[in-house]
């Protein structure tokens, strides 16, 4: 009576689960890298937006914004209270993943006196890939 029953054997199920596990193990680092690239691009875009807001502030007020909290730019950035770096997450700097330690973006004065938005004392350029290097981009050929 049981000879007519169709189904999978225990060996077939274990083989299928092993294949799925191997595929997941291969895919996990790629997903992690893609998420790090995404967070890096968000930080770079946030810092560029804050730099542009600082330029608008200076153009309107005739003086650069004070160094420190970015809240002085709230007239130029919608929902400035929600503009925060991805704390504890990894971003790509110099081709390697680093953890974000700062909990807020800050305005810092450069040597020329102009304010710049920073995340962990790094400006937007630090989070952008250098031209032609492919650093930080998905599918750059590194590790593939």
mmCIF file of N, CA and C in Angstrom:
data_model
loop_
_atom_site.group_PDB
_atom_site.id
_atom_site.type_symbol
_atom_site.label_atom_id
_atom_site.label_comp_id
_atom_site.label_asym_id
_atom_site.label_seq_id
_atom_site.Cartn_x
_atom_site.Cartn_y
_atom_site.Cartn_z
ATOM 1 N N UNK A 1 0.817 -1.187 0.000
ATOM 2 C CA UNK A 1 0.000 0.000 0.000
ATOM 3 C C UNK A 1 0.875 1.271 0.000
ATOM 4 N N UNK A 2 1.934 1.341 0.778
ATOM 5 C CA UNK A 2 2.802 2.516 0.816
ATOM 6 C C UNK A 2 3.711 2.602 -0.410
ATOM 7 N N UNK A 3 3.832 1.538 -1.190
ATOM 8 C CA UNK A 3 4.694 1.535 -2.370
ATOM 9 C C UNK A 3 4.215 2.488 -3.450
ATOM 10 N N UNK A 4 2.920 2.842 -3.460
ATOM 11 C CA UNK A 4 2.384 3.744 -4.473
ATOM 12 C C UNK A 4 2.501 5.215 -4.072
ATOM 13 N N UNK A 5 2.871 5.507 -2.826
ATOM 14 C CA UNK A 5 3.011 6.877 -2.330
ATOM 15 C C UNK A 5 4.216 7.542 -2.979
ATOM 16 N N UNK A 6 4.042 8.804 -3.394
ATOM 17 C CA UNK A 6 5.145 9.548 -3.995
ATOM 18 C C UNK A 6 5.571 10.644 -3.018
ATOM 19 N N UNK A 7 6.880 10.916 -2.978
ATOM 20 C CA UNK A 7 7.402 11.937 -2.088
ATOM 21 C C UNK A 7 8.910 11.982 -2.189
ATOM 22 N N UNK A 8 9.508 12.770 -1.331
ATOM 23 C CA UNK A 8 10.961 12.922 -1.333
ATOM 24 C C UNK A 8 11.550 12.119 -0.186
ATOM 25 N N UNK A 9 12.702 11.560 -0.436
ATOM 26 C CA UNK A 9 13.378 10.812 0.622
ATOM 27 C C UNK A 9 14.117 11.793 1.528
ATOM 28 N N UNK A 10 14.518 11.329 2.669
ATOM 29 C CA UNK A 10 15.273 12.155 3.609
ATOM 30 C C UNK A 10 16.576 12.628 2.984
ATOM 31 N N UNK A 11 17.237 11.795 2.221
ATOM 32 C CA UNK A 11 18.509 12.152 1.560
ATOM 33 C C UNK A 11 18.267 13.280 0.566
ATOM 34 N N UNK A 12 17.201 13.216 -0.209
ATOM 35 C CA UNK A 12 16.898 14.270 -1.180
ATOM 36 C C UNK A 12 16.626 15.598 -0.480
ATOM 37 N N UNK A 13 15.889 15.572 0.613
ATOM 38 C CA UNK A 13 15.611 16.792 1.368
ATOM 39 C C UNK A 13 16.888 17.382 1.959
ATOM 40 N N UNK A 14 17.756 16.527 2.496
ATOM 41 C CA UNK A 14 19.016 17.015 3.077
ATOM 42 C C UNK A 14 19.902 17.608 1.984
ATOM 43 N N UNK A 15 19.939 16.999 0.810
ATOM 44 C CA UNK A 15 20.733 17.521 -0.300
ATOM 45 C C UNK A 15 20.206 18.880 -0.738
ATOM 46 N N UNK A 16 18.897 19.021 -0.836
ATOM 47 C CA UNK A 16 18.298 20.301 -1.228
ATOM 48 C C UNK A 16 18.616 21.386 -0.200
ATOM 49 N N UNK A 17 18.508 21.064 1.082
ATOM 50 C CA UNK A 17 18.821 22.039 2.132
ATOM 51 C C UNK A 17 20.294 22.417 2.129
ATOM 52 N N UNK A 18 21.168 21.477 1.825
ATOM 53 C CA UNK A 18 22.600 21.763 1.748
ATOM 54 C C UNK A 18 22.887 22.729 0.607
ATOM 55 N N UNK A 19 22.275 22.510 -0.540
ATOM 56 C CA UNK A 19 22.463 23.408 -1.688
ATOM 57 C C UNK A 19 21.957 24.808 -1.358
ATOM 58 N N UNK A 20 20.794 24.891 -0.736
ATOM 59 C CA UNK A 20 20.240 26.191 -0.350
ATOM 60 C C UNK A 20 21.164 26.886 0.653
ATOM 61 N N UNK A 21 21.692 26.141 1.600
ATOM 62 C CA UNK A 21 22.621 26.712 2.580
ATOM 63 C C UNK A 21 23.890 27.237 1.934
ATOM 64 N N UNK A 22 24.434 26.508 0.977
ATOM 65 C CA UNK A 22 25.645 26.961 0.274
ATOM 66 C C UNK A 22 25.372 28.227 -0.529
ATOM 67 N N UNK A 23 24.244 28.276 -1.193
ATOM 68 C CA UNK A 23 23.885 29.485 -1.946
ATOM 69 C C UNK A 23 23.720 30.687 -1.019
ATOM 70 N N UNK A 24 23.103 30.487 0.122
ATOM 71 C CA UNK A 24 22.931 31.577 1.087
ATOM 72 C C UNK A 24 24.279 32.039 1.629
ATOM 73 N N UNK A 25 25.200 31.110 1.864
ATOM 74 C CA UNK A 25 26.527 31.475 2.373
ATOM 75 C C UNK A 25 27.307 32.289 1.351
ATOM 76 N N UNK A 26 27.113 32.007 0.091
ATOM 77 C CA UNK A 26 27.796 32.754 -0.967
ATOM 78 C C UNK A 26 27.154 34.128 -1.147
ATOM 79 N N UNK A 27 25.832 34.217 -1.017
ATOM 80 C CA UNK A 27 25.111 35.462 -1.265
ATOM 81 C C UNK A 27 25.224 36.459 -0.115
ATOM 82 N N UNK A 28 25.374 36.011 1.115
ATOM 83 C CA UNK A 28 25.367 36.907 2.277
ATOM 84 C C UNK A 28 26.423 38.006 2.207
ATOM 85 N N UNK A 29 27.691 37.716 1.870
ATOM 86 C CA UNK A 29 28.669 38.804 1.791
ATOM 87 C C UNK A 29 28.330 39.822 0.696
ATOM 88 N N UNK A 30 27.770 39.366 -0.396
ATOM 89 C CA UNK A 30 27.382 40.282 -1.474
ATOM 90 C C UNK A 30 26.286 41.227 -0.992
ATOM 91 N N UNK A 31 25.301 40.692 -0.299
ATOM 92 C CA UNK A 31 24.212 41.514 0.216
ATOM 93 C C UNK A 31 24.756 42.525 1.214
ATOM 94 N N UNK A 32 25.650 42.094 2.072
ATOM 95 C CA UNK A 32 26.263 42.986 3.052
ATOM 96 C C UNK A 32 27.006 44.127 2.362
ATOM 97 N N UNK A 33 27.743 43.808 1.311
ATOM 98 C CA UNK A 33 28.496 44.830 0.575
ATOM 99 C C UNK A 33 27.549 45.807 -0.119
ATOM 100 N N UNK A 34 26.486 45.302 -0.716
ATOM 101 C CA UNK A 34 25.513 46.163 -1.388
ATOM 102 C C UNK A 34 24.872 47.115 -0.379
ATOM 103 N N UNK A 35 24.554 46.636 0.811
ATOM 104 C CA UNK A 35 23.986 47.496 1.852
ATOM 105 C C UNK A 35 24.993 48.552 2.302
ATOM 106 N N UNK A 36 26.269 48.184 2.420
ATOM 107 C CA UNK A 36 27.310 49.152 2.802
ATOM 108 C C UNK A 36 27.454 50.227 1.731
ATOM 109 N N UNK A 37 27.394 49.846 0.468
ATOM 110 C CA UNK A 37 27.467 50.817 -0.630
ATOM 111 C C UNK A 37 26.275 51.771 -0.562
ATOM 112 N N UNK A 38 25.108 51.234 -0.298
ATOM 113 C CA UNK A 38 23.904 52.045 -0.195
ATOM 114 C C UNK A 38 24.011 53.061 0.948
ATOM 115 N N UNK A 39 24.477 52.602 2.105
ATOM 116 C CA UNK A 39 24.646 53.513 3.249
ATOM 117 C C UNK A 39 25.707 54.573 2.947
ATOM 118 N N UNK A 40 26.755 54.200 2.247
ATOM 119 C CA UNK A 40 27.815 55.142 1.884
ATOM 120 C C UNK A 40 27.257 56.233 0.986
ATOM 121 N N UNK A 41 26.461 55.844 0.012
ATOM 122 C CA UNK A 41 25.869 56.824 -0.899
ATOM 123 C C UNK A 41 24.902 57.740 -0.166
ATOM 124 N N UNK A 42 24.187 57.215 0.818
ATOM 125 C CA UNK A 42 23.281 58.051 1.604
ATOM 126 C C UNK A 42 24.054 59.105 2.386
ATOM 127 N N UNK A 43 25.142 58.686 3.026
ATOM 128 C CA UNK A 43 25.947 59.633 3.807
ATOM 129 C C UNK A 43 26.526 60.707 2.885
ATOM 130 N N UNK A 44 27.058 60.314 1.735
ATOM 131 C CA UNK A 44 27.630 61.283 0.790
ATOM 132 C C UNK A 44 26.559 62.269 0.327
ATOM 133 N N UNK A 45 25.358 61.774 0.006
ATOM 134 C CA UNK A 45 24.273 62.651 -0.439
ATOM 135 C C UNK A 45 23.832 63.593 0.680
ATOM 136 N N UNK A 46 23.730 63.079 1.903
ATOM 137 C CA UNK A 46 23.367 63.930 3.040
ATOM 138 C C UNK A 46 24.386 65.049 3.231
ATOM 139 N N UNK A 47 25.665 64.702 3.191
ATOM 140 C CA UNK A 47 26.710 65.707 3.404
ATOM 141 C C UNK A 47 26.715 66.743 2.283
ATOM 142 N N UNK A 48 26.497 66.324 1.043
ATOM 143 C CA UNK A 48 26.436 67.272 -0.068
ATOM 144 C C UNK A 48 25.234 68.204 0.089
ATOM 145 N N UNK A 49 24.094 67.665 0.524
ATOM 146 C CA UNK A 49 22.908 68.479 0.748
ATOM 147 C C UNK A 49 23.168 69.512 1.855
ATOM 148 N N UNK A 50 23.815 69.077 2.928
ATOM 149 C CA UNK A 50 24.106 69.999 4.029
ATOM 150 C C UNK A 50 25.119 71.063 3.614
ATOM 151 N N UNK A 51 26.090 70.685 2.782
ATOM 152 C CA UNK A 51 27.043 71.677 2.263
ATOM 153 C C UNK A 51 26.317 72.730 1.413
ATOM 154 N N UNK A 52 25.373 72.282 0.582
ATOM 155 C CA UNK A 52 24.598 73.209 -0.244
ATOM 156 C C UNK A 52 23.745 74.118 0.637
ATOM 157 N N UNK A 53 23.166 73.570 1.694
ATOM 158 C CA UNK A 53 22.371 74.379 2.623
ATOM 159 C C UNK A 53 23.244 75.430 3.309
ATOM 160 N N UNK A 54 24.484 75.063 3.643
ATOM 161 C CA UNK A 54 25.405 76.032 4.268
ATOM 162 C C UNK A 54 25.731 77.166 3.302
ATOM 163 N N UNK A 55 25.867 76.856 2.020
ATOM 164 C CA UNK A 55 26.127 77.890 1.013
ATOM 165 C C UNK A 55 24.914 78.808 0.885
ATOM 166 N N UNK A 56 23.706 78.244 0.900
ATOM 167 C CA UNK A 56 22.482 79.067 0.837
ATOM 168 C C UNK A 56 22.367 79.954 2.078
ATOM 169 N N UNK A 57 22.703 79.398 3.235
ATOM 170 C CA UNK A 57 22.679 80.167 4.489
ATOM 171 C C UNK A 57 23.604 81.379 4.362
ATOM 172 N N UNK A 58 24.816 81.127 3.890
ATOM 173 C CA UNK A 58 25.797 82.218 3.759
ATOM 174 C C UNK A 58 25.350 83.246 2.731
ATOM 175 N N UNK A 59 24.754 82.801 1.640
ATOM 176 C CA UNK A 59 24.289 83.734 0.614
ATOM 177 C C UNK A 59 23.160 84.618 1.147
ATOM 178 N N UNK A 60 22.291 84.052 1.963
ATOM 179 C CA UNK A 60 21.163 84.815 2.491
ATOM 180 C C UNK A 60 21.556 85.704 3.664
ATOM 181 N N UNK A 61 22.386 85.181 4.565
ATOM 182 C CA UNK A 61 22.711 85.914 5.800
ATOM 183 C C UNK A 61 23.974 86.766 5.686
ATOM 184 N N UNK A 62 24.792 86.498 4.664
ATOM 185 C CA UNK A 62 26.011 87.277 4.494
ATOM 186 C C UNK A 62 27.172 86.786 5.339
ATOM 187 N N UNK A 63 27.003 85.717 6.057
ATOM 188 C CA UNK A 63 28.073 85.121 6.861
ATOM 189 C C UNK A 63 27.858 83.616 6.907
ATOM 190 N N UNK A 64 28.927 82.868 7.063
ATOM 191 C CA UNK A 64 28.774 81.406 7.102
ATOM 192 C C UNK A 64 28.110 80.963 8.409
ATOM 193 N N UNK A 65 27.442 79.808 8.374
ATOM 194 C CA UNK A 65 26.845 79.310 9.619
ATOM 195 C C UNK A 65 27.928 78.937 10.624
ATOM 196 N N UNK A 66 27.575 79.020 11.886
ATOM 197 C CA UNK A 66 28.526 78.671 12.940
ATOM 198 C C UNK A 66 28.800 77.172 12.917
ATOM 199 N N UNK A 67 30.005 76.827 13.314
ATOM 200 C CA UNK A 67 30.368 75.407 13.405
ATOM 201 C C UNK A 67 29.554 74.767 14.523
ATOM 202 N N UNK A 68 29.286 73.482 14.355
ATOM 203 C CA UNK A 68 28.555 72.747 15.378
ATOM 204 C C UNK A 68 27.347 72.053 14.799
ATOM 205 N N UNK A 69 26.234 72.177 15.503
ATOM 206 C CA UNK A 69 25.009 71.459 15.153
ATOM 207 C C UNK A 69 24.459 71.931 13.802
ATOM 208 N N UNK A 70 23.927 71.000 13.017
ATOM 209 C CA UNK A 70 23.363 71.342 11.707
ATOM 210 C C UNK A 70 21.989 71.990 11.816
ATOM 211 N N UNK A 71 21.432 72.079 13.016
ATOM 212 C CA UNK A 71 20.094 72.659 13.186
ATOM 213 C C UNK A 71 20.024 74.112 12.734
ATOM 214 N N UNK A 72 21.179 74.801 12.640
ATOM 215 C CA UNK A 72 21.171 76.182 12.149
ATOM 216 C C UNK A 72 20.735 76.239 10.687
ATOM 217 N N UNK A 73 20.734 75.091 10.005
ATOM 218 C CA UNK A 73 20.358 75.037 8.591
ATOM 219 C C UNK A 73 18.910 74.606 8.386
ATOM 220 N N UNK A 74 18.106 74.588 9.465
ATOM 221 C CA UNK A 74 16.758 74.040 9.352
ATOM 222 C C UNK A 74 15.875 74.804 8.384
ATOM 223 N N UNK A 75 16.141 76.075 8.119
ATOM 224 C CA UNK A 75 15.346 76.836 7.150
ATOM 225 C C UNK A 75 15.634 76.382 5.712
ATOM 226 N N UNK A 76 16.723 75.656 5.522
ATOM 227 C CA UNK A 76 17.152 75.255 4.177
ATOM 228 C C UNK A 76 17.037 73.753 3.938
ATOM 229 N N UNK A 77 16.766 72.983 4.990
ATOM 230 C CA UNK A 77 16.650 71.527 4.875
ATOM 231 C C UNK A 77 15.349 71.090 5.547
ATOM 232 N N UNK A 78 14.485 70.459 4.752
ATOM 233 C CA UNK A 78 13.232 69.967 5.298
ATOM 234 C C UNK A 78 13.499 68.775 6.213
ATOM 235 N N UNK A 79 12.843 68.729 7.348
ATOM 236 C CA UNK A 79 13.001 67.634 8.322
ATOM 237 C C UNK A 79 14.445 67.440 8.760
ATOM 238 N N UNK A 80 15.126 68.498 9.085
ATOM 239 C CA UNK A 80 16.544 68.386 9.438
ATOM 240 C C UNK A 80 16.770 67.507 10.665
ATOM 241 N N UNK A 81 15.763 67.392 11.513
ATOM 242 C CA UNK A 81 15.895 66.533 12.694
ATOM 243 C C UNK A 81 16.041 65.060 12.357
ATOM 244 N N UNK A 82 15.596 64.664 11.179
ATOM 245 C CA UNK A 82 15.697 63.257 10.791
ATOM 246 C C UNK A 82 16.918 62.968 9.917
ATOM 247 N N UNK A 83 17.723 63.983 9.641
ATOM 248 C CA UNK A 83 18.932 63.790 8.827
ATOM 249 C C UNK A 83 20.049 63.336 9.761
ATOM 250 N N UNK A 84 20.295 62.030 9.753
ATOM 251 C CA UNK A 84 21.290 61.443 10.662
ATOM 252 C C UNK A 84 22.083 60.375 9.924
ATOM 253 N N UNK A 85 23.332 60.169 10.326
ATOM 254 C CA UNK A 85 24.112 59.083 9.719
ATOM 255 C C UNK A 85 23.633 57.721 10.221
ATOM 256 N N UNK A 86 23.929 56.668 9.470
ATOM 257 C CA UNK A 86 23.529 55.315 9.886
ATOM 258 C C UNK A 86 24.448 54.772 10.968
ATOM 259 N N UNK A 87 24.252 55.195 12.199
ATOM 260 C CA UNK A 87 25.118 54.848 13.319
ATOM 261 C C UNK A 87 25.264 53.339 13.490
ATOM 262 N N UNK A 88 26.501 52.896 13.663
ATOM 263 C CA UNK A 88 26.774 51.482 13.886
ATOM 264 C C UNK A 88 26.820 50.664 12.623
ATOM 265 N N UNK A 89 26.401 51.242 11.515
ATOM 266 C CA UNK A 89 26.433 50.533 10.243
ATOM 267 C C UNK A 89 27.782 50.733 9.575
ATOM 268 N N UNK A 90 28.049 49.903 8.588
ATOM 269 C CA UNK A 90 29.311 50.040 7.871
ATOM 270 C C UNK A 90 29.127 50.850 6.600
ATOM 271 N N UNK A 91 30.140 51.660 6.309
ATOM 272 C CA UNK A 91 30.210 52.420 5.069
ATOM 273 C C UNK A 91 31.578 52.157 4.454
ATOM 274 N N UNK A 92 31.721 52.532 3.210
ATOM 275 C CA UNK A 92 32.973 52.267 2.512
ATOM 276 C C UNK A 92 33.815 53.534 2.451
ATOM 277 N N UNK A 93 35.006 53.457 2.990
ATOM 278 C CA UNK A 93 35.988 54.538 2.935
ATOM 279 C C UNK A 93 37.302 53.941 2.454
ATOM 280 N N UNK A 94 37.896 54.544 1.468
ATOM 281 C CA UNK A 94 39.178 54.075 0.931
ATOM 282 C C UNK A 94 39.114 52.605 0.513
ATOM 283 N N UNK A 95 37.986 52.182 -0.011
ATOM 284 C CA UNK A 95 37.849 50.818 -0.505
ATOM 285 C C UNK A 95 37.599 49.766 0.557
ATOM 286 N N UNK A 96 37.493 50.157 1.823
ATOM 287 C CA UNK A 96 37.264 49.186 2.895
ATOM 288 C C UNK A 96 36.036 49.610 3.699
ATOM 289 N N UNK A 97 35.411 48.639 4.341
ATOM 290 C CA UNK A 97 34.235 48.942 5.153
ATOM 291 C C UNK A 97 34.656 49.400 6.549
ATOM 292 N N UNK A 98 34.031 50.487 7.012
ATOM 293 C CA UNK A 98 34.297 51.054 8.334
ATOM 294 C C UNK A 98 32.967 51.304 9.034
ATOM 295 N N UNK A 99 32.967 51.200 10.343
ATOM 296 C CA UNK A 99 31.750 51.444 11.118
ATOM 297 C C UNK A 99 31.590 52.939 11.369
ATOM 298 N N UNK A 100 30.351 53.423 11.241
ATOM 299 C CA UNK A 100 30.045 54.819 11.538
ATOM 300 C C UNK A 100 29.908 54.954 13.045
ATOM 301 N N UNK A 101 30.667 55.856 13.630
ATOM 302 C CA UNK A 101 30.643 56.019 15.076
ATOM 303 C C UNK A 101 29.854 57.254 15.516
ATOM 304 N N UNK A 102 29.817 58.278 14.674
ATOM 305 C CA UNK A 102 29.097 59.497 15.025
ATOM 306 C C UNK A 102 27.600 59.308 15.015
ATOM 307 N N UNK A 103 26.900 60.030 15.879
ATOM 308 C CA UNK A 103 25.445 59.909 15.942
ATOM 309 C C UNK A 103 24.754 61.066 15.238
ATOM 310 N N UNK A 104 25.522 62.054 14.768
ATOM 311 C CA UNK A 104 24.936 63.204 14.086
ATOM 312 C C UNK A 104 25.953 63.804 13.129
ATOM 313 N N UNK A 105 25.435 64.471 12.108
ATOM 314 C CA UNK A 105 26.301 65.237 11.220
ATOM 315 C C UNK A 105 26.634 66.549 11.922
ATOM 316 N N UNK A 106 27.814 67.063 11.687
ATOM 317 C CA UNK A 106 28.244 68.321 12.299
ATOM 318 C C UNK A 106 28.778 69.267 11.237
ATOM 319 N N UNK A 107 28.722 70.563 11.534
ATOM 320 C CA UNK A 107 29.365 71.561 10.687
ATOM 321 C C UNK A 107 30.726 71.878 11.293
ATOM 322 N N UNK A 108 31.767 71.793 10.478
ATOM 323 C CA UNK A 108 33.118 72.115 10.943
ATOM 324 C C UNK A 108 33.718 73.144 9.999
ATOM 325 N N UNK A 109 34.492 74.052 10.569
ATOM 326 C CA UNK A 109 35.169 75.069 9.754
ATOM 327 C C UNK A 109 36.425 74.477 9.137
ATOM 328 N N UNK A 110 36.601 74.706 7.845
ATOM 329 C CA UNK A 110 37.842 74.316 7.180
ATOM 330 C C UNK A 110 38.882 75.385 7.430
ATOM 331 N N UNK A 111 40.094 75.139 6.986
ATOM 332 C CA UNK A 111 41.170 76.115 7.197
ATOM 333 C C UNK A 111 40.884 77.433 6.489
ATOM 334 N N UNK A 112 40.103 77.393 5.384
ATOM 335 C CA UNK A 112 39.771 78.635 4.682
ATOM 336 C C UNK A 112 38.583 79.359 5.322
ATOM 337 N N UNK A 113 38.018 78.807 6.398
ATOM 338 C CA UNK A 113 36.922 79.441 7.116
ATOM 339 C C UNK A 113 35.539 79.015 6.663
ATOM 340 N N UNK A 114 35.467 78.279 5.564
ATOM 341 C CA UNK A 114 34.165 77.815 5.080
ATOM 342 C C UNK A 114 33.691 76.624 5.906
ATOM 343 N N UNK A 115 32.398 76.594 6.239
ATOM 344 C CA UNK A 115 31.872 75.447 6.987
ATOM 345 C C UNK A 115 31.637 74.264 6.056
ATOM 346 N N UNK A 116 31.859 73.069 6.551
ATOM 347 C CA UNK A 116 31.599 71.831 5.813
ATOM 348 C C UNK A 116 30.860 70.874 6.722
ATOM 349 N N UNK A 117 29.919 70.168 6.140
ATOM 350 C CA UNK A 117 29.214 69.124 6.877
ATOM 351 C C UNK A 117 30.132 67.911 6.964
ATOM 352 N N UNK A 118 30.167 67.280 8.138
ATOM 353 C CA UNK A 118 31.040 66.133 8.336
ATOM 354 C C UNK A 118 30.303 64.991 9.026
ATOM 355 N N UNK A 119 30.811 63.798 8.796
ATOM 356 C CA UNK A 119 30.366 62.599 9.491
ATOM 357 C C UNK A 119 31.636 61.906 9.960
ATOM 358 N N UNK A 120 31.805 61.758 11.238
ATOM 359 C CA UNK A 120 33.044 61.204 11.796
ATOM 360 C C UNK A 120 34.266 61.969 11.285
ATOM 361 N N UNK A 121 34.164 63.296 11.235
ATOM 362 C CA UNK A 121 35.235 64.202 10.786
ATOM 363 C C UNK A 121 35.638 63.995 9.334
ATOM 364 N N UNK A 122 34.749 63.436 8.514
ATOM 365 C CA UNK A 122 35.034 63.240 7.097
ATOM 366 C C UNK A 122 33.976 63.972 6.278
ATOM 367 N N UNK A 123 34.412 64.623 5.191
ATOM 368 C CA UNK A 123 33.497 65.350 4.325
ATOM 369 C C UNK A 123 32.916 64.418 3.253
ATOM 370 N N UNK A 124 32.037 64.959 2.439
ATOM 371 C CA UNK A 124 31.355 64.155 1.406
ATOM 372 C C UNK A 124 32.340 63.470 0.475
ATOM 373 N N UNK A 125 33.432 64.130 0.146
ATOM 374 C CA UNK A 125 34.404 63.555 -0.788
ATOM 375 C C UNK A 125 35.010 62.257 -0.267
ATOM 376 N N UNK A 126 35.094 62.118 1.030
ATOM 377 C CA UNK A 126 35.641 60.892 1.615
ATOM 378 C C UNK A 126 34.751 59.688 1.345
ATOM 379 N N UNK A 127 33.452 59.950 1.150
ATOM 380 C CA UNK A 127 32.504 58.862 0.955
ATOM 381 C C UNK A 127 32.217 58.589 -0.520
ATOM 382 N N UNK A 128 32.774 59.407 -1.398
ATOM 383 C CA UNK A 128 32.570 59.211 -2.829
ATOM 384 C C UNK A 128 33.743 58.433 -3.401
ATOM 385 N N UNK A 129 33.495 57.516 -4.341
ATOM 386 C CA UNK A 129 34.611 56.782 -4.943
ATOM 387 C C UNK A 129 35.461 57.728 -5.771
ATOM 388 N N UNK A 130 36.779 57.510 -5.752
ATOM 389 C CA UNK A 130 37.651 58.336 -6.574
ATOM 390 C C UNK A 130 37.424 57.966 -8.029
ATOM 391 N N UNK A 131 37.610 58.907 -8.926
ATOM 392 C CA UNK A 131 37.324 58.683 -10.344
ATOM 393 C C UNK A 131 38.126 57.519 -10.890
ATOM 394 N N UNK A 132 37.412 56.612 -11.557
ATOM 395 C CA UNK A 132 38.066 55.515 -12.243
ATOM 396 C C UNK A 132 38.453 54.350 -11.354
ATOM 397 N N UNK A 133 38.342 54.499 -10.039
ATOM 398 C CA UNK A 133 38.780 53.411 -9.166
ATOM 399 C C UNK A 133 37.716 52.348 -8.996
ATOM 400 N N UNK A 134 36.451 52.772 -9.111
ATOM 401 C CA UNK A 134 35.371 51.821 -8.893
ATOM 402 C C UNK A 134 35.153 51.521 -7.425
ATOM 403 N N UNK A 135 35.904 52.138 -6.536
ATOM 404 C CA UNK A 135 35.781 51.884 -5.108
ATOM 405 C C UNK A 135 34.392 52.288 -4.647
ATOM 406 N N UNK A 136 33.763 51.379 -3.953
ATOM 407 C CA UNK A 136 32.463 51.686 -3.392
ATOM 408 C C UNK A 136 31.304 51.426 -4.324
ATOM 409 N N UNK A 137 31.562 51.061 -5.550
ATOM 410 C CA UNK A 137 30.456 50.805 -6.452
ATOM 411 C C UNK A 137 30.151 49.325 -6.519
ATOM 412 N N UNK A 138 28.909 49.007 -6.729
ATOM 413 C CA UNK A 138 28.509 47.619 -6.849
ATOM 414 C C UNK A 138 29.006 47.100 -8.184
ATOM 415 N N UNK A 139 29.562 45.911 -8.185
ATOM 416 C CA UNK A 139 30.052 45.330 -9.419
ATOM 417 C C UNK A 139 31.357 45.936 -9.887
ATOM 418 N N UNK A 140 32.164 46.416 -8.977
ATOM 419 C CA UNK A 140 33.417 47.065 -9.334
ATOM 420 C C UNK A 140 34.491 46.101 -9.748
ATOM 421 N N UNK A 141 34.230 44.835 -9.600
ATOM 422 C CA UNK A 141 35.241 43.837 -9.963
ATOM 423 C C UNK A 141 36.048 43.368 -8.785
ATOM 424 N N UNK A 142 35.978 44.076 -7.660
ATOM 425 C CA UNK A 142 36.738 43.674 -6.477
ATOM 426 C C UNK A 142 35.987 42.593 -5.752
ATOM 427 N N UNK A 143 36.621 41.505 -5.505
ATOM 428 C CA UNK A 143 36.039 40.415 -4.737
ATOM 429 C C UNK A 143 35.007 39.621 -5.507
ATOM 430 N N UNK A 144 34.964 39.817 -6.825
ATOM 431 C CA UNK A 144 33.990 39.055 -7.623
ATOM 432 C C UNK A 144 34.672 37.943 -8.355
#
